[in-house]
mmCIF file of C-alpha atoms and ligand atoms in Angstrom:
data_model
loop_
_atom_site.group_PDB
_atom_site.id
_atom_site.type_symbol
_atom_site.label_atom_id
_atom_site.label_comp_id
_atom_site.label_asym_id
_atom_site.label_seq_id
_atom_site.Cartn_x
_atom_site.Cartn_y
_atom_site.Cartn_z
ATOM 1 C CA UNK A 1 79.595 -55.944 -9.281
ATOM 2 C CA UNK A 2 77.482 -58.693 -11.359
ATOM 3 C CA UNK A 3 76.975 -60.780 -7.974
ATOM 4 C CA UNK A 4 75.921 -57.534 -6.500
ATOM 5 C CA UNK A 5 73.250 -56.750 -9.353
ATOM 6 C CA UNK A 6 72.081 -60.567 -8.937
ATOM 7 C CA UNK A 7 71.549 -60.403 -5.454
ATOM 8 C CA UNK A 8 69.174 -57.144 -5.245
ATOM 9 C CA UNK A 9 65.573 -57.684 -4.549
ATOM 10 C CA UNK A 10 63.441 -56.655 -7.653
ATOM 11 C CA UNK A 11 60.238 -54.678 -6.394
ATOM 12 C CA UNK A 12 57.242 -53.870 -8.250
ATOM 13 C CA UNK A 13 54.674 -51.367 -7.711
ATOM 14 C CA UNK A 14 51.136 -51.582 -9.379
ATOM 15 C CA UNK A 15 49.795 -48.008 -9.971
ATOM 16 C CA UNK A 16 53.813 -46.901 -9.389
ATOM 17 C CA UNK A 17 53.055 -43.941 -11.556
ATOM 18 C CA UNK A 18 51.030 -42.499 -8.514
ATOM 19 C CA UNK A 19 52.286 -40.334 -5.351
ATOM 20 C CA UNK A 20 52.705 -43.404 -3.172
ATOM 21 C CA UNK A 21 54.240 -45.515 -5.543
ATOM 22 C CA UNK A 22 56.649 -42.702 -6.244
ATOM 23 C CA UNK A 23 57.532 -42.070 -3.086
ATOM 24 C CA UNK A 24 58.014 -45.316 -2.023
ATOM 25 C CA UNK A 25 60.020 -46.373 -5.067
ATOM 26 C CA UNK A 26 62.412 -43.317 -4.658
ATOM 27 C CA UNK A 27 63.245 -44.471 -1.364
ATOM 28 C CA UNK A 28 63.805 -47.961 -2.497
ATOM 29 C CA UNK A 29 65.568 -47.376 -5.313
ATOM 30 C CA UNK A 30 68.078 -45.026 -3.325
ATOM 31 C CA UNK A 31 68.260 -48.197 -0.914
ATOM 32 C CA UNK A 32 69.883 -50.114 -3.691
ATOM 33 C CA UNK A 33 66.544 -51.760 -4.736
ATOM 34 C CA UNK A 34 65.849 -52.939 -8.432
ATOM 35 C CA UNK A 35 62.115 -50.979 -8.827
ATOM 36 C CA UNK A 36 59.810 -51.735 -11.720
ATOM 37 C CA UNK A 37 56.833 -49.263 -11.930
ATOM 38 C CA UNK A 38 53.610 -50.785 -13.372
ATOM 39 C CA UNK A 39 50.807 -48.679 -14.747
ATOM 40 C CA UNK A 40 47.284 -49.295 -16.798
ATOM 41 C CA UNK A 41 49.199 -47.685 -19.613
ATOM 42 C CA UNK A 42 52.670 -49.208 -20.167
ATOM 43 C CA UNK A 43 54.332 -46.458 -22.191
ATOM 44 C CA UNK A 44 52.831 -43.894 -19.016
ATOM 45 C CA UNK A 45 55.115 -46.414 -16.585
ATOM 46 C CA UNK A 46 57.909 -46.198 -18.805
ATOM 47 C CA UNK A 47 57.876 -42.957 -19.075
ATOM 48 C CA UNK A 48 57.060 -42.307 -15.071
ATOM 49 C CA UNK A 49 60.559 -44.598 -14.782
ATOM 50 C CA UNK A 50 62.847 -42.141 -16.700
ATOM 51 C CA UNK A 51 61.384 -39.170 -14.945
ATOM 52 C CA UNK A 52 62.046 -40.688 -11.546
ATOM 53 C CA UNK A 53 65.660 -42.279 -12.568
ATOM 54 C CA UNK A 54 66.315 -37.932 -12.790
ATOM 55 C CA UNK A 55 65.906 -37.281 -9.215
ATOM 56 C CA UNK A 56 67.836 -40.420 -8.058
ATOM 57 C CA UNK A 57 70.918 -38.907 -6.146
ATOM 58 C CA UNK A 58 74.160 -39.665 -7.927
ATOM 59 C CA UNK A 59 75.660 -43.131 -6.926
ATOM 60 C CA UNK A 60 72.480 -45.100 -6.277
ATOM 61 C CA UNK A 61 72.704 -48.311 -6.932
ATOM 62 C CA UNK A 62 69.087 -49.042 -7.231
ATOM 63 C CA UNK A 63 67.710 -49.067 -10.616
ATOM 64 C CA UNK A 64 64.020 -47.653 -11.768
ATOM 65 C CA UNK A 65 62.135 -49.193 -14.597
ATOM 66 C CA UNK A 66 58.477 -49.088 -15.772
ATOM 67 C CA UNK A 67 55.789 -51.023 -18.134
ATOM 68 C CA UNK A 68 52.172 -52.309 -17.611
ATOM 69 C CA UNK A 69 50.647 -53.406 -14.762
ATOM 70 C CA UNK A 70 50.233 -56.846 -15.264
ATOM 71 C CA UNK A 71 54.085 -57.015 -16.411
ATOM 72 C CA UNK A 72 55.189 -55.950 -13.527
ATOM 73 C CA UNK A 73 53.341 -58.561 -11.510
ATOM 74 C CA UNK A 74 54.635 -61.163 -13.106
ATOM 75 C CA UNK A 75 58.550 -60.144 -13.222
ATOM 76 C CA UNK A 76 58.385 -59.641 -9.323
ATOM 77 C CA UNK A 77 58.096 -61.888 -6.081
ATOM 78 C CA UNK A 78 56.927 -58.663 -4.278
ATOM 79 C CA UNK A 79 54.496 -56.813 -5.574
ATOM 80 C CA UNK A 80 53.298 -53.302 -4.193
ATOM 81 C CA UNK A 81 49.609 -52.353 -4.725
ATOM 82 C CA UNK A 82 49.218 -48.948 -4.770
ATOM 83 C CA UNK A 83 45.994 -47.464 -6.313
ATOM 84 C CA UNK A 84 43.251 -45.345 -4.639
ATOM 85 C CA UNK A 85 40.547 -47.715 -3.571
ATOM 86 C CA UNK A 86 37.924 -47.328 -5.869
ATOM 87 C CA UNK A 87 40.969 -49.459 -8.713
ATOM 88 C CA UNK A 88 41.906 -52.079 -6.087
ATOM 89 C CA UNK A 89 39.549 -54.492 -6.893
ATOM 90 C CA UNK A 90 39.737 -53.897 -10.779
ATOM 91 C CA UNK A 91 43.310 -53.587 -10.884
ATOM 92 C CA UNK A 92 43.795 -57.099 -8.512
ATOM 93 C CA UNK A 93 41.657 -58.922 -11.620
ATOM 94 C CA UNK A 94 43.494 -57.411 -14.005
ATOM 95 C CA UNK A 95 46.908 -58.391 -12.406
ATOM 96 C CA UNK A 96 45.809 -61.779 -11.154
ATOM 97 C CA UNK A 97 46.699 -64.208 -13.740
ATOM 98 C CA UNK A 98 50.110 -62.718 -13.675
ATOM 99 C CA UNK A 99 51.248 -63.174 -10.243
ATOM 100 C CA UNK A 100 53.268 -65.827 -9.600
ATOM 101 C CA UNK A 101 52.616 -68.436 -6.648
ATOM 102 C CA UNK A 102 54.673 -67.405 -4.231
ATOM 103 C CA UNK A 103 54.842 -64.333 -4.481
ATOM 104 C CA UNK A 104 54.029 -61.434 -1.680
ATOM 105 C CA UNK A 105 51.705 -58.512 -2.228
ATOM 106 C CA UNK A 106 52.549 -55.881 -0.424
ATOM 107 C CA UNK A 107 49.038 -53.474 -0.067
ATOM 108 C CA UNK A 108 49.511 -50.190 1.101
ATOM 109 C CA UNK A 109 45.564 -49.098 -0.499
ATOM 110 C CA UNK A 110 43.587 -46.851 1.988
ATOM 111 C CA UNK A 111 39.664 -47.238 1.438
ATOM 112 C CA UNK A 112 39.026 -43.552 1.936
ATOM 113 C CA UNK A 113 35.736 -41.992 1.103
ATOM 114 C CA UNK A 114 36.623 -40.215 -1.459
ATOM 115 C CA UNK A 115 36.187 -43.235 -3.494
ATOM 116 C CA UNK A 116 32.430 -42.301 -3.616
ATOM 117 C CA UNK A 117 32.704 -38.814 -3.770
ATOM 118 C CA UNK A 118 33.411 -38.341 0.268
ATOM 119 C CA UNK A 119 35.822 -37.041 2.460
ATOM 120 C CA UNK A 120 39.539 -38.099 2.916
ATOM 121 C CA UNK A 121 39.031 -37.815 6.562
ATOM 122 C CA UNK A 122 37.036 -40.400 6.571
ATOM 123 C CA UNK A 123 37.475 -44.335 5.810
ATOM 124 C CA UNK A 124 34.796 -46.234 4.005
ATOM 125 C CA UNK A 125 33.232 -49.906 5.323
ATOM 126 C CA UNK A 126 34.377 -52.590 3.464
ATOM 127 C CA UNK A 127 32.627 -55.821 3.588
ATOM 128 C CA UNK A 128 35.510 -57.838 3.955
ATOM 129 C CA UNK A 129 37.015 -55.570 6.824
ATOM 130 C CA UNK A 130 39.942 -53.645 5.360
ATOM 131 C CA UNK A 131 41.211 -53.199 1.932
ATOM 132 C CA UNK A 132 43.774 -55.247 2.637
ATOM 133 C CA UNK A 133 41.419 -58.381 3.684
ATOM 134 C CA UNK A 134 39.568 -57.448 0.660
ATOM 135 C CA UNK A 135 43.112 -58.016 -1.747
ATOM 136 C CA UNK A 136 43.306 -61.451 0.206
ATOM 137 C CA UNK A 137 40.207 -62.226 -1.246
ATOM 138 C CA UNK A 138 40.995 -61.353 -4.543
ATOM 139 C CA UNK A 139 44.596 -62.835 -4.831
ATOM 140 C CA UNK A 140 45.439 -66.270 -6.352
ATOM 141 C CA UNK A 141 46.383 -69.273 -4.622
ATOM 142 C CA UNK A 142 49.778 -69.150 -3.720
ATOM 143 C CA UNK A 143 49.787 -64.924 -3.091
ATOM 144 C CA UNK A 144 49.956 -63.984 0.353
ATOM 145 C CA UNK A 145 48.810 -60.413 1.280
ATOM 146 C CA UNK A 146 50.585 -58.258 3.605
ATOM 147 C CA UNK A 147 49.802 -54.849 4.496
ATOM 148 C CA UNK A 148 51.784 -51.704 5.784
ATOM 149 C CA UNK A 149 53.012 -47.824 4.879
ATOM 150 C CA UNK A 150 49.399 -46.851 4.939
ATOM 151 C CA UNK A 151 50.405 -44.036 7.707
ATOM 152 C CA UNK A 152 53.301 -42.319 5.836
ATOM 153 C CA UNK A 153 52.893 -39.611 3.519
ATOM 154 C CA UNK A 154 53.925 -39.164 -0.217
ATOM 155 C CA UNK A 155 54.893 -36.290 0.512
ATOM 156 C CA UNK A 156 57.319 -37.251 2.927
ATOM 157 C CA UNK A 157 58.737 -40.105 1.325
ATOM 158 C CA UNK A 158 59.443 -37.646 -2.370
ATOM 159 C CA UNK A 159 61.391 -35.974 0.255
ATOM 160 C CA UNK A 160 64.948 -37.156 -0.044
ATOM 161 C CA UNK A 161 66.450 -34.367 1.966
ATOM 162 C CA UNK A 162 64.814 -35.335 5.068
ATOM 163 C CA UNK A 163 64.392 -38.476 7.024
ATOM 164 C CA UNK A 164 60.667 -40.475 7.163
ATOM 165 C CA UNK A 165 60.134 -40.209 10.845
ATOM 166 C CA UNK A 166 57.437 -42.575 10.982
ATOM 167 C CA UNK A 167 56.649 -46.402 12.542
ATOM 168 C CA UNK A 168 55.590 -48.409 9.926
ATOM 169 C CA UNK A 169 53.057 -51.116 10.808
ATOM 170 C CA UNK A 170 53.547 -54.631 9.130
ATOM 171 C CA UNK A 171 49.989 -57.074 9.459
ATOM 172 C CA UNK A 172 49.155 -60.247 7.504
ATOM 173 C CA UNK A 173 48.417 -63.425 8.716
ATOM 174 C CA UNK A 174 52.273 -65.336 8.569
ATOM 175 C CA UNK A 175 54.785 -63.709 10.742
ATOM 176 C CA UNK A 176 57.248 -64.981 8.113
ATOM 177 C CA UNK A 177 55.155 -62.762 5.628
ATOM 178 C CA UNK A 178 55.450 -59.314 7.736
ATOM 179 C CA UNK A 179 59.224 -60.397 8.302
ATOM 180 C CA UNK A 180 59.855 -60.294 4.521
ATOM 181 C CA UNK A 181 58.651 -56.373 4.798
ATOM 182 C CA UNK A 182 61.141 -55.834 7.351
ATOM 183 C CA UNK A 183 64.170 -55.015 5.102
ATOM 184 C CA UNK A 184 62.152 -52.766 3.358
ATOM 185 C CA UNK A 185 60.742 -50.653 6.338
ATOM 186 C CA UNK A 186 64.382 -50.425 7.449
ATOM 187 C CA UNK A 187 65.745 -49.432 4.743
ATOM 188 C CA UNK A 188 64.005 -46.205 4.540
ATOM 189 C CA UNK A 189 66.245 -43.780 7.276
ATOM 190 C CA UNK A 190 63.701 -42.722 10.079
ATOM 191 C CA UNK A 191 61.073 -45.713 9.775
ATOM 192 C CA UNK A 192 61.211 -48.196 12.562
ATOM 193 C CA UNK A 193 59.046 -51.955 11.858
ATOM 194 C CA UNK A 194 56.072 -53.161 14.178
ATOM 195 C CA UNK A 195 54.970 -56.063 14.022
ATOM 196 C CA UNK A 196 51.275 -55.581 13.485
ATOM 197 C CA UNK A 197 49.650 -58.884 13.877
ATOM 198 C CA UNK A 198 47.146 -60.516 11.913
ATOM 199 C CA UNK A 199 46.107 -59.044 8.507
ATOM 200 C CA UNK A 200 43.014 -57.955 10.188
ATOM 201 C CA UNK A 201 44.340 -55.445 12.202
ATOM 202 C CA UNK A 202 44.763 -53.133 8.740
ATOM 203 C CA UNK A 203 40.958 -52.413 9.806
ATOM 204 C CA UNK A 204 42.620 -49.854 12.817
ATOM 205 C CA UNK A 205 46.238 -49.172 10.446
ATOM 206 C CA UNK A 206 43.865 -48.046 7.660
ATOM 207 C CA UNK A 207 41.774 -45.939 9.870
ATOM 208 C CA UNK A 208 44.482 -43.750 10.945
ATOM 209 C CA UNK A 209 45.206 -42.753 7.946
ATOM 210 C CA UNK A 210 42.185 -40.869 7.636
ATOM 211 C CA UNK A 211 42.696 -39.299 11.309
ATOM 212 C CA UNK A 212 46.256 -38.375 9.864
ATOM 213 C CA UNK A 213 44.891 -36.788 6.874
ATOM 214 C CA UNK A 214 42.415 -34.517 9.033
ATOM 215 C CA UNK A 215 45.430 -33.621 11.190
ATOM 216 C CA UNK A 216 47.469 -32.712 8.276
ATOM 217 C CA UNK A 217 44.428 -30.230 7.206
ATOM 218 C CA UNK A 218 44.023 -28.350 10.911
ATOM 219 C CA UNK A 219 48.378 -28.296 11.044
ATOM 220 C CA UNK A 220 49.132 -27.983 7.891
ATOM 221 C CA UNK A 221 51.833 -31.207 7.864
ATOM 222 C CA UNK A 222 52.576 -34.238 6.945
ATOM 223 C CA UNK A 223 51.830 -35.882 10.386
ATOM 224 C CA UNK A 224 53.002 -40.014 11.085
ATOM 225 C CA UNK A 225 52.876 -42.087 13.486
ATOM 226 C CA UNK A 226 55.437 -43.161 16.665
ATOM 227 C CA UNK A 227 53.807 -45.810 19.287
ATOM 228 C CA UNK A 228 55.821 -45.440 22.314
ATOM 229 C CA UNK A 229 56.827 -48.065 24.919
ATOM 230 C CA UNK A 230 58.806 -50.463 22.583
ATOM 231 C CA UNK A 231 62.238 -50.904 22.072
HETATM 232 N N1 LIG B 301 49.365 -40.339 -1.264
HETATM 233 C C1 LIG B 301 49.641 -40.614 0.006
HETATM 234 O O1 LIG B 301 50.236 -39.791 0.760
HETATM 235 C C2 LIG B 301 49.247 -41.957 0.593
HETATM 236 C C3 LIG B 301 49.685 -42.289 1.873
HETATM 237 C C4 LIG B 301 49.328 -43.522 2.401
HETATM 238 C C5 LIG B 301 48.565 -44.413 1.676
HETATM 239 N N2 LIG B 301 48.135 -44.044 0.428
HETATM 240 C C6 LIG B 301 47.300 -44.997 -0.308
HETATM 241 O O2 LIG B 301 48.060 -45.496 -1.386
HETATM 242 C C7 LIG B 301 47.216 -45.713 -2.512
HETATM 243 C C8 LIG B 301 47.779 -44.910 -3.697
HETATM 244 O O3 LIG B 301 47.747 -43.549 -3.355
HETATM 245 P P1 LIG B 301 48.233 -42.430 -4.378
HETATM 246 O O4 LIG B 301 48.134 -41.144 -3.678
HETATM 247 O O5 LIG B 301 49.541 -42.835 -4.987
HETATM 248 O O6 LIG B 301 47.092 -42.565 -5.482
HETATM 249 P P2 LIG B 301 46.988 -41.910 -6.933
HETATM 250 O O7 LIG B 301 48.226 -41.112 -7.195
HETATM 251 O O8 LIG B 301 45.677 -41.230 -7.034
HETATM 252 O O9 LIG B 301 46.907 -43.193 -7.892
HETATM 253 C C9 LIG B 301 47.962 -44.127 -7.991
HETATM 254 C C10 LIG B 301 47.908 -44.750 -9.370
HETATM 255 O O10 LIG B 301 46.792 -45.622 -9.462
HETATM 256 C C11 LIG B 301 46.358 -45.666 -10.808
HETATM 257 N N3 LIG B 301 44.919 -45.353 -10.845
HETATM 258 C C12 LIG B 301 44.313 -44.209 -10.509
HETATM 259 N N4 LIG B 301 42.976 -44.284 -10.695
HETATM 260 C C13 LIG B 301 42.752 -45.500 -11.184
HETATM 261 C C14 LIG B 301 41.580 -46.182 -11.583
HETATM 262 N N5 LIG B 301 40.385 -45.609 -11.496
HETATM 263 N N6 LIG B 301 41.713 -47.449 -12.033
HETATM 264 C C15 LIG B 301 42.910 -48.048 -12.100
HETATM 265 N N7 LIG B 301 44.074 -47.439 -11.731
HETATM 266 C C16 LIG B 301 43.990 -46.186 -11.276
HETATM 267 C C17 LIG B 301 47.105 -44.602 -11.586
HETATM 268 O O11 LIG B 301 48.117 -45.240 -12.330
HETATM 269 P P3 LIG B 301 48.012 -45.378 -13.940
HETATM 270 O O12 LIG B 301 47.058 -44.332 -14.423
HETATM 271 O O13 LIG B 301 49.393 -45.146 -14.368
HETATM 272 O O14 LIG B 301 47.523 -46.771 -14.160
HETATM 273 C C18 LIG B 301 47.713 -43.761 -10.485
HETATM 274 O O15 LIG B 301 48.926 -43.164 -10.870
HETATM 275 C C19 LIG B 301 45.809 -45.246 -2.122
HETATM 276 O O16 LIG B 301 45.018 -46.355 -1.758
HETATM 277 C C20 LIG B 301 46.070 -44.333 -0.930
HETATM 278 O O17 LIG B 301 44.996 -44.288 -0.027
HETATM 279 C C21 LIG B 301 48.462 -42.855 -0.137
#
């Protein structure tokens, strides 16, 4: 049991208090991940932790904690980043000094308009190319930025009584790097990994998301995404 506990993965998620974060740490945590949800306010991520530890089916292994943002940084060697757009940039300075060289940040931040009052069926330019390029830019040394889960909905993922049926595409610039999201994507029942390339090609991943929000308004879903062809 204590080599088991040793051996799990620890995962943090900056803005974990959010829907994303949520969802994504439910899943994990059910998984048999050790989750640590990091917020602006640390008693808020504490307190987002118990709630969430309530609606963890009984026998999970995985564990859900919660504390400050740049706490939870530092205690992980993957860290999730997922805040609405118009926070990524403040949030990355705030984190920065605490993440550790080597570790991997795992973006899943959507530059949607409504960062400046606009539409969420639309995505914003950003000078760097994605939001994920733009983390890159704003990561120490020694942090390596992947993106991916920017297609699957909250909604879906709070959802433990159905499966996520959605392709999750992995891009950063190591394929080592997308690898180490692998385990993750497959350990959520229904999503399947694709390799996404480069980090670059988040510009396209990123864009969908606001197609898949205007298709969730005119059918009144949760829509996802399959690319066929590949085994
Ligand atoms: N929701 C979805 O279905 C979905 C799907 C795909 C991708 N995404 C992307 O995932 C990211 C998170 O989405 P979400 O729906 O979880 O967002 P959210 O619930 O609006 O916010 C997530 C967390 O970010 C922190 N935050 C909010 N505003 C902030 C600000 N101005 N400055 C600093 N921190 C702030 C908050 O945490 P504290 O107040 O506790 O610090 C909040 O709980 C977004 O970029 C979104 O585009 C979302």
């Amino acid at each position: 049991m204590e080599t088991e506990q040793k051996d799990r993965q620890q995962i943090a998620i900056i803005g974990g208090t959010g829907d994303q974060g949520k969802g994504l740490a439910l899943r994990w945590a059910v998984a048999g991940y050790e989750i640590f949800l990091g917020s602006r306010d640390p008693e808020r991520g504490r307190a987002s932790a118990d709630s969430m530890r309530s609606l963890l089916p009984s026998g999970t292994k995985g564990t859900i904690d919660g504390g400050g943002n740049a706490e939870a940084a530092a205690r992980a060697r993957l860290v999730v980043l997922a805040v609405p757009f118009a926070a990524q940039a403040p949030t990355l300075r705030e984190i920065r000094d605490s993440l550790q060289p080597g570790t991997l940040l795992l973006d899943v931040t959507v530059p949607l308009e409504p960062a400046v009052g606009g539409r969420p069926t639309r995505v914003l330019g950003v000078w760097a190319g994605s939001a994920a390029e733009q983390s890159a830019e704003l990561v120490p040394e020694g942090v390596a930025v992947v993106s991916a889960f920017q297609n699957v909905s909250a909604k879906v993922l709070a959802d433990l009584t159905h499966t996520v049926e959605c392709d999750i595409l992995v891009c950063g610039d190591a394929k080592a790097h997308r690898e180490q999201v692998r385990p993750l994507v497959e350990s959520i029942p229904g999503c399947r990994y694709l390799d996404g390339g480069v980090l670059a090609n988040s510009r396209i991943v990123e864009a969908w998301t606001a197609l898949l929000i205007g298709l969730n308004i005119r059918y009144k879903t949760h829509a996802g995404i399959r690319i066929t062809g590949i085994e």
